[in-house]
Amino acid sequence: MTKVLVVAEHLDGKLNASTAKTVSAAAALNPEAIDIVVLAADPAAIAAEAAQIAGVAKVLAVANPANEHALAQVLGPQIAELAKGYSHVFGPSTTFGKDLMPVVAALLGVAQVSDLMAVDGPHTFKRPIYAGNAIISVEAPADRTVVATVRTASWPEAAKGGNAAVETVSTNAALPGHTRYVGLAAGKSDRPDLQSAKRVVSGGRGVGSAENFKVIYALADKLGAAVGASRAAVDAGYVPSDLQVGQTGKIIAPELYIAVGISGAIQHLTGIKDAGTIVAINKDGEAPIFEIADIGLVGDLFHLLSELENAL
């Protein structure tokens, strides 16, 4: 019997799009049921949103003041207890999921399947290795619970229109006292979230400076897009590290990705290979980025961005 428990990711009372993508991966198993678990201090609104995802049979709402902040060491024991009766436990391969799911796997005594990008069978999956240059098949033991993180860039969001039942549940899991929430240091932005944005404008070393990066922000605002950056731009101090796209940054799959002044190192291309349309703007016509770009503009980025803004 294949039953999947999907761990919902949420922030500030809103469900993250990664949850619907994780449901798509779960649906590829053709399971008997897909349930979502929402852990929060007050999960009602988030659970109601999760219940609208098509294909979901039931939403488990776990209310606990300790769940106000997403601490893996606090959420993990509760999820591990709720996992009884499920053959698979899936979470998104985001910062949230990468922190939490290994804890769940350890508590269940199983090895985690990471960055699941395709389903070949109930216990056979594909995942990328070597910065996405190779795809490996992974077979999990058939007699153990499968704990996996889902590579959200490889899956579409499950449709809405569902009407799953919401069930309030509680657990008797012992919560550790050695880990506690102190605070969250995060950049504030009115722009879309980089990992879930439909459009992204990224700048690289070619932008030249932190001051010059304002042209990237300006174009992004015109398009209603999120802002990203290459590792070279982050290392040079142009932008903070939470904007980094690539193997050591965020793996994204927007409908439109505009790479400005980015040469296209393999580590960066790993982060954008699933993007719908890739536009490259670079003065070097031989830059590797043009090999994967759908549209390429060769020339001075400041001149070309000014023309694009005027056209928009």
PDB file of C-alpha atoms in Angstrom:
ATOM      1  CA  MET A   1       0.000   0.000   0.000  1.00  0.00           C
ATOM      2  CA  THR A   2       1.433   3.362  -1.084  1.00  0.00           C
ATOM      3  CA  LYS A   3       0.450   6.303   1.105  1.00  0.00           C
ATOM      4  CA  VAL A   4       2.378   9.557   0.970  1.00  0.00           C
ATOM      5  CA  LEU A   5       2.699  12.153   3.696  1.00  0.00           C
ATOM      6  CA  VAL A   6       3.779  15.553   2.323  1.00  0.00           C
ATOM      7  CA  VAL A   7       5.284  18.031   4.776  1.00  0.00           C
ATOM      8  CA  ALA A   8       3.937  21.515   4.092  1.00  0.00           C
ATOM      9  CA  GLU A   9       6.318  24.461   3.909  1.00  0.00           C
ATOM     10  CA  HIS A  10       4.849  27.780   4.978  1.00  0.00           C
ATOM     11  CA  LEU A  11       5.897  31.200   6.203  1.00  0.00           C
ATOM     12  CA  ASP A  12       3.956  34.086   7.722  1.00  0.00           C
ATOM     13  CA  GLY A  13       0.704  32.136   7.518  1.00  0.00           C
ATOM     14  CA  LYS A  14       0.987  31.378   3.794  1.00  0.00           C
ATOM     15  CA  LEU A  15       1.678  28.098   2.042  1.00  0.00           C
ATOM     16  CA  ASN A  16       4.837  28.005  -0.060  1.00  0.00           C
ATOM     17  CA  ALA A  17       4.501  26.934  -3.704  1.00  0.00           C
ATOM     18  CA  SER A  18       7.044  24.180  -3.012  1.00  0.00           C
ATOM     19  CA  THR A  19       4.291  22.228  -1.250  1.00  0.00           C
ATOM     20  CA  ALA A  20       2.180  21.939  -4.413  1.00  0.00           C
ATOM     21  CA  LYS A  21       5.266  20.846  -6.355  1.00  0.00           C
ATOM     22  CA  THR A  22       5.992  18.171  -3.772  1.00  0.00           C
ATOM     23  CA  VAL A  23       2.403  16.943  -4.172  1.00  0.00           C
ATOM     24  CA  SER A  24       3.074  16.574  -7.936  1.00  0.00           C
ATOM     25  CA  ALA A  25       6.030  14.328  -7.164  1.00  0.00           C
ATOM     26  CA  ALA A  26       3.915  12.297  -4.748  1.00  0.00           C
ATOM     27  CA  ALA A  27       1.199  11.905  -7.379  1.00  0.00           C
ATOM     28  CA  ALA A  28       3.756  10.348  -9.752  1.00  0.00           C
ATOM     29  CA  LEU A  29       3.771   7.319  -7.440  1.00  0.00           C
ATOM     30  CA  ASN A  30       0.070   6.711  -8.187  1.00  0.00           C
ATOM     31  CA  PRO A  31      -0.518   6.254  -4.467  1.00  0.00           C
ATOM     32  CA  GLU A  32      -3.717   5.267  -2.739  1.00  0.00           C
ATOM     33  CA  ALA A  33      -3.671   8.548  -0.855  1.00  0.00           C
ATOM     34  CA  ILE A  34      -1.678  11.767  -0.495  1.00  0.00           C
ATOM     35  CA  ASP A  35      -1.989  13.564   2.829  1.00  0.00           C
ATOM     36  CA  ILE A  36      -0.386  16.876   3.831  1.00  0.00           C
ATOM     37  CA  VAL A  37       0.766  17.679   7.333  1.00  0.00           C
ATOM     38  CA  VAL A  38       0.825  21.310   8.480  1.00  0.00           C
ATOM     39  CA  LEU A  39       2.707  22.054  11.688  1.00  0.00           C
ATOM     40  CA  ALA A  40       2.226  25.529  13.135  1.00  0.00           C
ATOM     41  CA  ALA A  41       1.138  27.377  16.255  1.00  0.00           C
ATOM     42  CA  ASP A  42      -2.183  28.030  14.497  1.00  0.00           C
ATOM     43  CA  PRO A  43      -2.374  25.904  11.321  1.00  0.00           C
ATOM     44  CA  ALA A  44      -6.038  26.572  10.419  1.00  0.00           C
ATOM     45  CA  ALA A  45      -5.545  29.056   7.551  1.00  0.00           C
ATOM     46  CA  ILE A  46      -2.548  27.209   6.114  1.00  0.00           C
ATOM     47  CA  ALA A  47      -4.362  23.861   6.318  1.00  0.00           C
ATOM     48  CA  ALA A  48      -7.364  25.349   4.499  1.00  0.00           C
ATOM     49  CA  GLU A  49      -5.046  26.533   1.722  1.00  0.00           C
ATOM     50  CA  ALA A  50      -3.367  23.115   1.516  1.00  0.00           C
ATOM     51  CA  ALA A  51      -6.777  21.431   1.283  1.00  0.00           C
ATOM     52  CA  GLN A  52      -7.359  23.199  -2.046  1.00  0.00           C
ATOM     53  CA  ILE A  53      -4.480  21.370  -3.754  1.00  0.00           C
ATOM     54  CA  ALA A  54      -5.844  18.818  -6.210  1.00  0.00           C
ATOM     55  CA  GLY A  55      -5.152  15.187  -5.426  1.00  0.00           C
ATOM     56  CA  VAL A  56      -4.850  15.637  -1.673  1.00  0.00           C
ATOM     57  CA  ALA A  57      -7.022  13.277   0.371  1.00  0.00           C
ATOM     58  CA  LYS A  58      -6.571  14.777   3.826  1.00  0.00           C
ATOM     59  CA  VAL A  59      -4.739  17.587   5.617  1.00  0.00           C
ATOM     60  CA  LEU A  60      -3.399  16.925   9.100  1.00  0.00           C
ATOM     61  CA  ALA A  61      -3.251  20.109  11.170  1.00  0.00           C
ATOM     62  CA  VAL A  62      -0.876  19.967  14.135  1.00  0.00           C
ATOM     63  CA  ALA A  63      -1.285  22.943  16.454  1.00  0.00           C
ATOM     64  CA  ASN A  64       1.461  23.498  19.006  1.00  0.00           C
ATOM     65  CA  PRO A  65       3.023  26.734  20.295  1.00  0.00           C
ATOM     66  CA  ALA A  66       6.413  25.048  19.798  1.00  0.00           C
ATOM     67  CA  ASN A  67       5.695  24.932  16.043  1.00  0.00           C
ATOM     68  CA  GLU A  68       5.524  28.703  15.677  1.00  0.00           C
ATOM     69  CA  HIS A  69       8.968  28.684  14.078  1.00  0.00           C
ATOM     70  CA  ALA A  70      10.263  26.011  11.696  1.00  0.00           C
ATOM     71  CA  LEU A  71      12.919  24.296  13.802  1.00  0.00           C
ATOM     72  CA  ALA A  72      13.916  20.928  12.368  1.00  0.00           C
ATOM     73  CA  GLN A  73      14.686  19.455  15.789  1.00  0.00           C
ATOM     74  CA  VAL A  74      11.185  20.364  17.008  1.00  0.00           C
ATOM     75  CA  LEU A  75       9.195  19.449  13.886  1.00  0.00           C
ATOM     76  CA  GLY A  76      11.161  16.262  13.145  1.00  0.00           C
ATOM     77  CA  PRO A  77       9.968  14.099  16.073  1.00  0.00           C
ATOM     78  CA  GLN A  78       6.332  15.045  15.407  1.00  0.00           C
ATOM     79  CA  ILE A  79       6.583  14.148  11.722  1.00  0.00           C
ATOM     80  CA  ALA A  80       8.385  10.892  12.509  1.00  0.00           C
ATOM     81  CA  GLU A  81       5.517   9.889  14.824  1.00  0.00           C
ATOM     82  CA  LEU A  82       2.874  10.833  12.245  1.00  0.00           C
ATOM     83  CA  ALA A  83       4.781   8.891   9.553  1.00  0.00           C
ATOM     84  CA  LYS A  84       3.516   5.603  10.996  1.00  0.00           C
ATOM     85  CA  GLY A  85       1.098   4.161   8.482  1.00  0.00           C
ATOM     86  CA  TYR A  86       2.697   5.957   5.535  1.00  0.00           C
ATOM     87  CA  SER A  87       5.010   4.323   3.016  1.00  0.00           C
ATOM     88  CA  HIS A  88       6.563   7.628   1.890  1.00  0.00           C
ATOM     89  CA  VAL A  89       7.304  10.970   3.534  1.00  0.00           C
ATOM     90  CA  PHE A  90       8.144  13.780   1.092  1.00  0.00           C
ATOM     91  CA  GLY A  91       9.354  17.315   1.726  1.00  0.00           C
ATOM     92  CA  PRO A  92      10.607  20.008  -0.664  1.00  0.00           C
ATOM     93  CA  SER A  93      14.320  20.275  -1.406  1.00  0.00           C
ATOM     94  CA  THR A  94      14.371  23.883  -0.242  1.00  0.00           C
ATOM     95  CA  THR A  95      16.270  25.358   2.684  1.00  0.00           C
ATOM     96  CA  PHE A  96      13.335  24.287   4.874  1.00  0.00           C
ATOM     97  CA  GLY A  97      13.279  20.706   3.573  1.00  0.00           C
ATOM     98  CA  LYS A  98      17.041  20.234   3.491  1.00  0.00           C
ATOM     99  CA  ASP A  99      17.145  21.183   7.165  1.00  0.00           C
ATOM    100  CA  LEU A 100      14.141  19.142   8.272  1.00  0.00           C
ATOM    101  CA  MET A 101      13.953  15.919   6.263  1.00  0.00           C
ATOM    102  CA  PRO A 102      17.352  14.467   7.306  1.00  0.00           C
ATOM    103  CA  VAL A 103      16.142  14.741  10.914  1.00  0.00           C
ATOM    104  CA  VAL A 104      12.979  12.810  10.014  1.00  0.00           C
ATOM    105  CA  ALA A 105      15.019  10.173   8.154  1.00  0.00           C
ATOM    106  CA  ALA A 106      17.405   9.759  11.083  1.00  0.00           C
ATOM    107  CA  LEU A 107      14.547   9.348  13.563  1.00  0.00           C
ATOM    108  CA  LEU A 108      12.978   6.689  11.321  1.00  0.00           C
ATOM    109  CA  GLY A 109      16.345   4.967  10.859  1.00  0.00           C
ATOM    110  CA  VAL A 110      16.399   5.213   7.070  1.00  0.00           C
ATOM    111  CA  ALA A 111      18.647   6.767   4.446  1.00  0.00           C
ATOM    112  CA  GLN A 112      17.164   9.824   2.763  1.00  0.00           C
ATOM    113  CA  VAL A 113      16.640  10.099  -1.001  1.00  0.00           C
ATOM    114  CA  SER A 114      17.719  13.639  -1.891  1.00  0.00           C
ATOM    115  CA  ASP A 115      16.657  15.894  -4.779  1.00  0.00           C
ATOM    116  CA  LEU A 116      14.134  13.463  -6.243  1.00  0.00           C
ATOM    117  CA  MET A 117      13.551  14.592  -9.842  1.00  0.00           C
ATOM    118  CA  ALA A 118      11.742  11.604 -11.403  1.00  0.00           C
ATOM    119  CA  VAL A 119       9.798   8.580 -10.229  1.00  0.00           C
ATOM    120  CA  ASP A 120      10.478   5.225 -11.912  1.00  0.00           C
ATOM    121  CA  GLY A 121       8.600   3.099  -9.392  1.00  0.00           C
ATOM    122  CA  PRO A 122       7.387   3.011  -5.795  1.00  0.00           C
ATOM    123  CA  HIS A 123      10.970   2.723  -4.531  1.00  0.00           C
ATOM    124  CA  THR A 124      13.043   3.726  -7.564  1.00  0.00           C
ATOM    125  CA  PHE A 125      13.862   7.350  -8.267  1.00  0.00           C
ATOM    126  CA  LYS A 126      16.182   9.564 -10.278  1.00  0.00           C
ATOM    127  CA  ARG A 127      18.264  12.383  -8.859  1.00  0.00           C
ATOM    128  CA  PRO A 128      21.033  14.608 -10.240  1.00  0.00           C
ATOM    129  CA  ILE A 129      24.702  14.262  -9.264  1.00  0.00           C
ATOM    130  CA  TYR A 130      27.932  16.023 -10.288  1.00  0.00           C
ATOM    131  CA  ALA A 131      26.280  19.453 -10.458  1.00  0.00           C
ATOM    132  CA  GLY A 132      23.500  18.063 -12.629  1.00  0.00           C
ATOM    133  CA  ASN A 133      25.859  16.663 -15.272  1.00  0.00           C
ATOM    134  CA  ALA A 134      24.697  13.115 -14.582  1.00  0.00           C
ATOM    135  CA  ILE A 135      21.458  11.519 -13.438  1.00  0.00           C
ATOM    136  CA  ILE A 136      21.573   8.519 -11.125  1.00  0.00           C
ATOM    137  CA  SER A 137      18.886   5.962 -10.311  1.00  0.00           C
ATOM    138  CA  VAL A 138      18.372   5.325  -6.601  1.00  0.00           C
ATOM    139  CA  GLU A 139      16.512   2.312  -5.209  1.00  0.00           C
ATOM    140  CA  ALA A 140      15.211   2.573  -1.658  1.00  0.00           C
ATOM    141  CA  PRO A 141      14.499  -0.549   0.462  1.00  0.00           C
ATOM    142  CA  ALA A 142      10.958  -1.751  -0.176  1.00  0.00           C
ATOM    143  CA  ASP A 143      10.419  -2.718   3.462  1.00  0.00           C
ATOM    144  CA  ARG A 144      11.283   0.692   4.938  1.00  0.00           C
ATOM    145  CA  THR A 145       9.622   4.106   4.928  1.00  0.00           C
ATOM    146  CA  VAL A 146      10.925   6.241   2.069  1.00  0.00           C
ATOM    147  CA  VAL A 147      11.967   9.721   3.197  1.00  0.00           C
ATOM    148  CA  ALA A 148      12.806  12.061   0.326  1.00  0.00           C
ATOM    149  CA  THR A 149      13.345  15.673  -0.588  1.00  0.00           C
ATOM    150  CA  VAL A 150      11.773  16.707  -3.891  1.00  0.00           C
ATOM    151  CA  ARG A 151      13.726  18.817  -6.378  1.00  0.00           C
ATOM    152  CA  THR A 152      11.049  21.450  -6.848  1.00  0.00           C
ATOM    153  CA  ALA A 153      12.629  22.780 -10.059  1.00  0.00           C
ATOM    154  CA  SER A 154      11.785  19.450 -11.727  1.00  0.00           C
ATOM    155  CA  TRP A 155       8.068  19.380 -10.872  1.00  0.00           C
ATOM    156  CA  PRO A 156       5.111  21.641 -11.733  1.00  0.00           C
ATOM    157  CA  GLU A 157       2.771  22.944  -9.087  1.00  0.00           C
ATOM    158  CA  ALA A 158      -0.203  20.644  -8.558  1.00  0.00           C
ATOM    159  CA  ALA A 159      -3.433  22.272  -9.671  1.00  0.00           C
ATOM    160  CA  LYS A 160      -5.906  23.829  -7.281  1.00  0.00           C
ATOM    161  CA  GLY A 161      -9.560  22.938  -6.994  1.00  0.00           C
ATOM    162  CA  GLY A 162      -9.257  20.244  -4.349  1.00  0.00           C
ATOM    163  CA  ASN A 163     -11.491  19.987  -1.309  1.00  0.00           C
ATOM    164  CA  ALA A 164      -9.628  17.768   1.134  1.00  0.00           C
ATOM    165  CA  ALA A 165     -10.824  17.207   4.668  1.00  0.00           C
ATOM    166  CA  VAL A 166      -8.866  18.971   7.401  1.00  0.00           C
ATOM    167  CA  GLU A 167      -8.259  16.865  10.494  1.00  0.00           C
ATOM    168  CA  THR A 168      -6.862  18.270  13.719  1.00  0.00           C
ATOM    169  CA  VAL A 169      -4.307  15.892  15.188  1.00  0.00           C
ATOM    170  CA  SER A 170      -1.782  15.899  18.016  1.00  0.00           C
ATOM    171  CA  THR A 171       1.326  13.901  18.783  1.00  0.00           C
ATOM    172  CA  ASN A 172       2.969  12.598  21.936  1.00  0.00           C
ATOM    173  CA  ALA A 173       6.459  13.101  20.567  1.00  0.00           C
ATOM    174  CA  ALA A 174       9.000  14.314  23.096  1.00  0.00           C
ATOM    175  CA  LEU A 175      10.296  17.667  21.919  1.00  0.00           C
ATOM    176  CA  PRO A 176      13.942  18.509  22.651  1.00  0.00           C
ATOM    177  CA  GLY A 177      14.861  21.472  24.813  1.00  0.00           C
ATOM    178  CA  HIS A 178      18.397  21.900  23.515  1.00  0.00           C
ATOM    179  CA  THR A 179      17.285  23.789  20.399  1.00  0.00           C
ATOM    180  CA  ARG A 180      15.317  26.996  20.637  1.00  0.00           C
ATOM    181  CA  TYR A 181      14.359  29.869  18.366  1.00  0.00           C
ATOM    182  CA  VAL A 182      16.391  33.026  18.923  1.00  0.00           C
ATOM    183  CA  GLY A 183      15.627  35.141  15.873  1.00  0.00           C
ATOM    184  CA  LEU A 184      15.515  35.277  12.105  1.00  0.00           C
ATOM    185  CA  ALA A 185      17.870  37.471  10.112  1.00  0.00           C
ATOM    186  CA  ALA A 186      16.524  37.828   6.599  1.00  0.00           C
ATOM    187  CA  GLY A 187      16.506  40.450   3.895  1.00  0.00           C
ATOM    188  CA  LYS A 188      13.205  42.234   3.435  1.00  0.00           C
ATOM    189  CA  SER A 189      11.939  42.686  -0.101  1.00  0.00           C
ATOM    190  CA  ASP A 190       8.699  43.518  -1.852  1.00  0.00           C
ATOM    191  CA  ARG A 191       9.841  41.466  -4.837  1.00  0.00           C
ATOM    192  CA  PRO A 192       8.717  37.851  -5.405  1.00  0.00           C
ATOM    193  CA  ASP A 193      10.514  35.037  -3.592  1.00  0.00           C
ATOM    194  CA  LEU A 194      13.489  33.877  -5.668  1.00  0.00           C
ATOM    195  CA  GLN A 195      12.760  30.154  -5.372  1.00  0.00           C
ATOM    196  CA  SER A 196       9.123  30.377  -6.429  1.00  0.00           C
ATOM    197  CA  ALA A 197       9.122  33.398  -8.782  1.00  0.00           C
ATOM    198  CA  LYS A 198       7.832  32.987 -12.337  1.00  0.00           C
ATOM    199  CA  ARG A 199      10.336  35.561 -13.610  1.00  0.00           C
ATOM    200  CA  VAL A 200      13.900  36.143 -12.441  1.00  0.00           C
ATOM    201  CA  VAL A 201      16.518  38.709 -13.461  1.00  0.00           C
ATOM    202  CA  SER A 202      20.058  37.812 -12.368  1.00  0.00           C
ATOM    203  CA  GLY A 203      23.272  39.801 -12.501  1.00  0.00           C
ATOM    204  CA  GLY A 204      26.848  38.581 -12.623  1.00  0.00           C
ATOM    205  CA  ARG A 205      30.390  39.865 -12.311  1.00  0.00           C
ATOM    206  CA  GLY A 206      29.893  41.799 -15.540  1.00  0.00           C
ATOM    207  CA  VAL A 207      27.547  44.223 -13.750  1.00  0.00           C
ATOM    208  CA  GLY A 208      30.685  45.645 -12.190  1.00  0.00           C
ATOM    209  CA  SER A 209      29.693  46.833  -8.720  1.00  0.00           C
ATOM    210  CA  ALA A 210      27.031  46.912  -6.043  1.00  0.00           C
ATOM    211  CA  GLU A 211      26.100  50.404  -7.205  1.00  0.00           C
ATOM    212  CA  ASN A 212      25.650  49.213 -10.791  1.00  0.00           C
ATOM    213  CA  PHE A 213      23.355  46.408  -9.596  1.00  0.00           C
ATOM    214  CA  LYS A 214      20.558  48.969  -9.443  1.00  0.00           C
ATOM    215  CA  VAL A 215      20.000  48.351 -13.184  1.00  0.00           C
ATOM    216  CA  ILE A 216      19.173  44.707 -12.360  1.00  0.00           C
ATOM    217  CA  TYR A 217      16.693  45.781  -9.678  1.00  0.00           C
ATOM    218  CA  ALA A 218      15.121  48.309 -12.051  1.00  0.00           C
ATOM    219  CA  LEU A 219      14.512  45.731 -14.804  1.00  0.00           C
ATOM    220  CA  ALA A 220      13.199  43.224 -12.277  1.00  0.00           C
ATOM    221  CA  ASP A 221      10.718  45.786 -10.969  1.00  0.00           C
ATOM    222  CA  LYS A 222       9.530  46.501 -14.508  1.00  0.00           C
ATOM    223  CA  LEU A 223       8.883  42.790 -15.025  1.00  0.00           C
ATOM    224  CA  GLY A 224       7.553  42.041 -11.554  1.00  0.00           C
ATOM    225  CA  ALA A 225      10.456  39.632 -11.210  1.00  0.00           C
ATOM    226  CA  ALA A 226      12.675  38.328  -8.436  1.00  0.00           C
ATOM    227  CA  VAL A 227      16.363  39.238  -8.381  1.00  0.00           C
ATOM    228  CA  GLY A 228      19.166  36.675  -8.471  1.00  0.00           C
ATOM    229  CA  ALA A 229      22.923  36.685  -8.862  1.00  0.00           C
ATOM    230  CA  SER A 230      25.841  34.506  -9.823  1.00  0.00           C
ATOM    231  CA  ARG A 231      28.310  33.308  -7.219  1.00  0.00           C
ATOM    232  CA  ALA A 232      30.923  35.680  -8.682  1.00  0.00           C
ATOM    233  CA  ALA A 233      28.635  38.654  -7.995  1.00  0.00           C
ATOM    234  CA  VAL A 234      27.973  37.442  -4.447  1.00  0.00           C
ATOM    235  CA  ASP A 235      31.671  36.800  -3.753  1.00  0.00           C
ATOM    236  CA  ALA A 236      32.478  40.285  -5.067  1.00  0.00           C
ATOM    237  CA  GLY A 237      30.063  41.759  -2.527  1.00  0.00           C
ATOM    238  CA  TYR A 238      27.584  43.181  -5.045  1.00  0.00           C
ATOM    239  CA  VAL A 239      24.596  41.469  -3.382  1.00  0.00           C
ATOM    240  CA  PRO A 240      23.896  39.260  -0.330  1.00  0.00           C
ATOM    241  CA  SER A 241      24.324  35.496  -0.530  1.00  0.00           C
ATOM    242  CA  ASP A 242      20.576  34.760  -0.318  1.00  0.00           C
ATOM    243  CA  LEU A 243      20.300  35.904  -3.953  1.00  0.00           C
ATOM    244  CA  GLN A 244      22.822  33.367  -5.237  1.00  0.00           C
ATOM    245  CA  VAL A 245      21.605  31.044  -7.978  1.00  0.00           C
ATOM    246  CA  GLY A 246      23.457  27.843  -8.823  1.00  0.00           C
ATOM    247  CA  GLN A 247      24.889  24.647  -7.420  1.00  0.00           C
ATOM    248  CA  THR A 248      25.899  26.296  -4.137  1.00  0.00           C
ATOM    249  CA  GLY A 249      22.917  28.644  -4.156  1.00  0.00           C
ATOM    250  CA  LYS A 250      19.280  28.228  -5.123  1.00  0.00           C
ATOM    251  CA  ILE A 251      18.026  25.804  -7.783  1.00  0.00           C
ATOM    252  CA  ILE A 252      15.178  27.540  -9.592  1.00  0.00           C
ATOM    253  CA  ALA A 253      12.824  26.919 -12.515  1.00  0.00           C
ATOM    254  CA  PRO A 254      11.130  30.205 -13.470  1.00  0.00           C
ATOM    255  CA  GLU A 255       9.173  30.624 -16.682  1.00  0.00           C
ATOM    256  CA  LEU A 256      11.575  33.420 -17.678  1.00  0.00           C
ATOM    257  CA  TYR A 257      15.220  33.769 -16.612  1.00  0.00           C
ATOM    258  CA  ILE A 258      17.269  36.780 -17.702  1.00  0.00           C
ATOM    259  CA  ALA A 259      21.028  36.432 -17.107  1.00  0.00           C
ATOM    260  CA  VAL A 260      22.824  39.777 -17.265  1.00  0.00           C
ATOM    261  CA  GLY A 261      26.612  39.891 -17.324  1.00  0.00           C
ATOM    262  CA  ILE A 262      26.828  36.207 -16.367  1.00  0.00           C
ATOM    263  CA  SER A 263      29.382  34.112 -18.280  1.00  0.00           C
ATOM    264  CA  GLY A 264      27.674  30.814 -17.513  1.00  0.00           C
ATOM    265  CA  ALA A 265      29.911  28.654 -15.333  1.00  0.00           C
ATOM    266  CA  ILE A 266      28.613  25.097 -15.009  1.00  0.00           C
ATOM    267  CA  GLN A 267      27.812  25.696 -11.345  1.00  0.00           C
ATOM    268  CA  HIS A 268      25.458  28.524 -12.318  1.00  0.00           C
ATOM    269  CA  LEU A 269      23.871  26.619 -15.197  1.00  0.00           C
ATOM    270  CA  THR A 270      23.004  23.826 -12.760  1.00  0.00           C
ATOM    271  CA  GLY A 271      20.697  26.224 -10.958  1.00  0.00           C
ATOM    272  CA  ILE A 272      18.729  27.307 -14.055  1.00  0.00           C
ATOM    273  CA  LYS A 273      18.638  24.276 -16.350  1.00  0.00           C
ATOM    274  CA  ASP A 274      14.897  23.790 -15.790  1.00  0.00           C
ATOM    275  CA  ALA A 275      13.950  27.396 -16.586  1.00  0.00           C
ATOM    276  CA  GLY A 276      11.352  27.839 -19.326  1.00  0.00           C
ATOM    277  CA  THR A 277      12.971  30.589 -21.412  1.00  0.00           C
ATOM    278  CA  ILE A 278      16.544  31.761 -20.802  1.00  0.00           C
ATOM    279  CA  VAL A 279      17.658  35.172 -22.046  1.00  0.00           C
ATOM    280  CA  ALA A 280      21.383  35.997 -21.913  1.00  0.00           C
ATOM    281  CA  ILE A 281      22.839  39.508 -22.121  1.00  0.00           C
ATOM    282  CA  ASN A 282      26.627  39.645 -22.331  1.00  0.00           C
ATOM    283  CA  LYS A 283      29.270  41.617 -24.225  1.00  0.00           C
ATOM    284  CA  ASP A 284      31.220  38.388 -24.892  1.00  0.00           C
ATOM    285  CA  GLY A 285      29.546  36.549 -27.727  1.00  0.00           C
ATOM    286  CA  GLU A 286      31.551  33.419 -26.871  1.00  0.00           C
ATOM    287  CA  ALA A 287      30.322  33.220 -23.264  1.00  0.00           C
ATOM    288  CA  PRO A 288      29.114  29.698 -22.315  1.00  0.00           C
ATOM    289  CA  ILE A 289      25.723  31.100 -21.264  1.00  0.00           C
ATOM    290  CA  PHE A 290      24.807  31.522 -24.940  1.00  0.00           C
ATOM    291  CA  GLU A 291      25.054  27.763 -25.488  1.00  0.00           C
ATOM    292  CA  ILE A 292      21.918  27.181 -23.397  1.00  0.00           C
ATOM    293  CA  ALA A 293      20.148  30.530 -23.892  1.00  0.00           C
ATOM    294  CA  ASP A 294      16.950  30.613 -25.939  1.00  0.00           C
ATOM    295  CA  ILE A 295      17.537  34.288 -26.706  1.00  0.00           C
ATOM    296  CA  GLY A 296      20.945  35.990 -26.702  1.00  0.00           C
ATOM    297  CA  LEU A 297      21.810  39.682 -26.814  1.00  0.00           C
ATOM    298  CA  VAL A 298      25.464  40.545 -27.377  1.00  0.00           C
ATOM    299  CA  GLY A 299      26.496  44.023 -26.329  1.00  0.00           C
ATOM    300  CA  ASP A 300      26.972  46.444 -23.464  1.00  0.00           C
ATOM    301  CA  LEU A 301      24.542  45.417 -20.760  1.00  0.00           C
ATOM    302  CA  PHE A 302      23.875  48.971 -19.552  1.00  0.00           C
ATOM    303  CA  HIS A 303      22.895  50.103 -23.055  1.00  0.00           C
ATOM    304  CA  LEU A 304      20.776  47.008 -23.716  1.00  0.00           C
ATOM    305  CA  LEU A 305      19.004  47.158 -20.339  1.00  0.00           C
ATOM    306  CA  SER A 306      18.178  50.818 -20.908  1.00  0.00           C
ATOM    307  CA  GLU A 307      16.629  49.936 -24.272  1.00  0.00           C
ATOM    308  CA  LEU A 308      14.684  47.050 -22.717  1.00  0.00           C
ATOM    309  CA  GLU A 309      13.331  49.264 -19.958  1.00  0.00           C
ATOM    310  CA  ASN A 310      12.215  51.892 -22.479  1.00  0.00           C
ATOM    311  CA  ALA A 311      10.502  49.204 -24.576  1.00  0.00           C
ATOM    312  CA  LEU A 312       8.726  47.863 -21.509  1.00  0.00           C
TER     313      LEU A 312
END
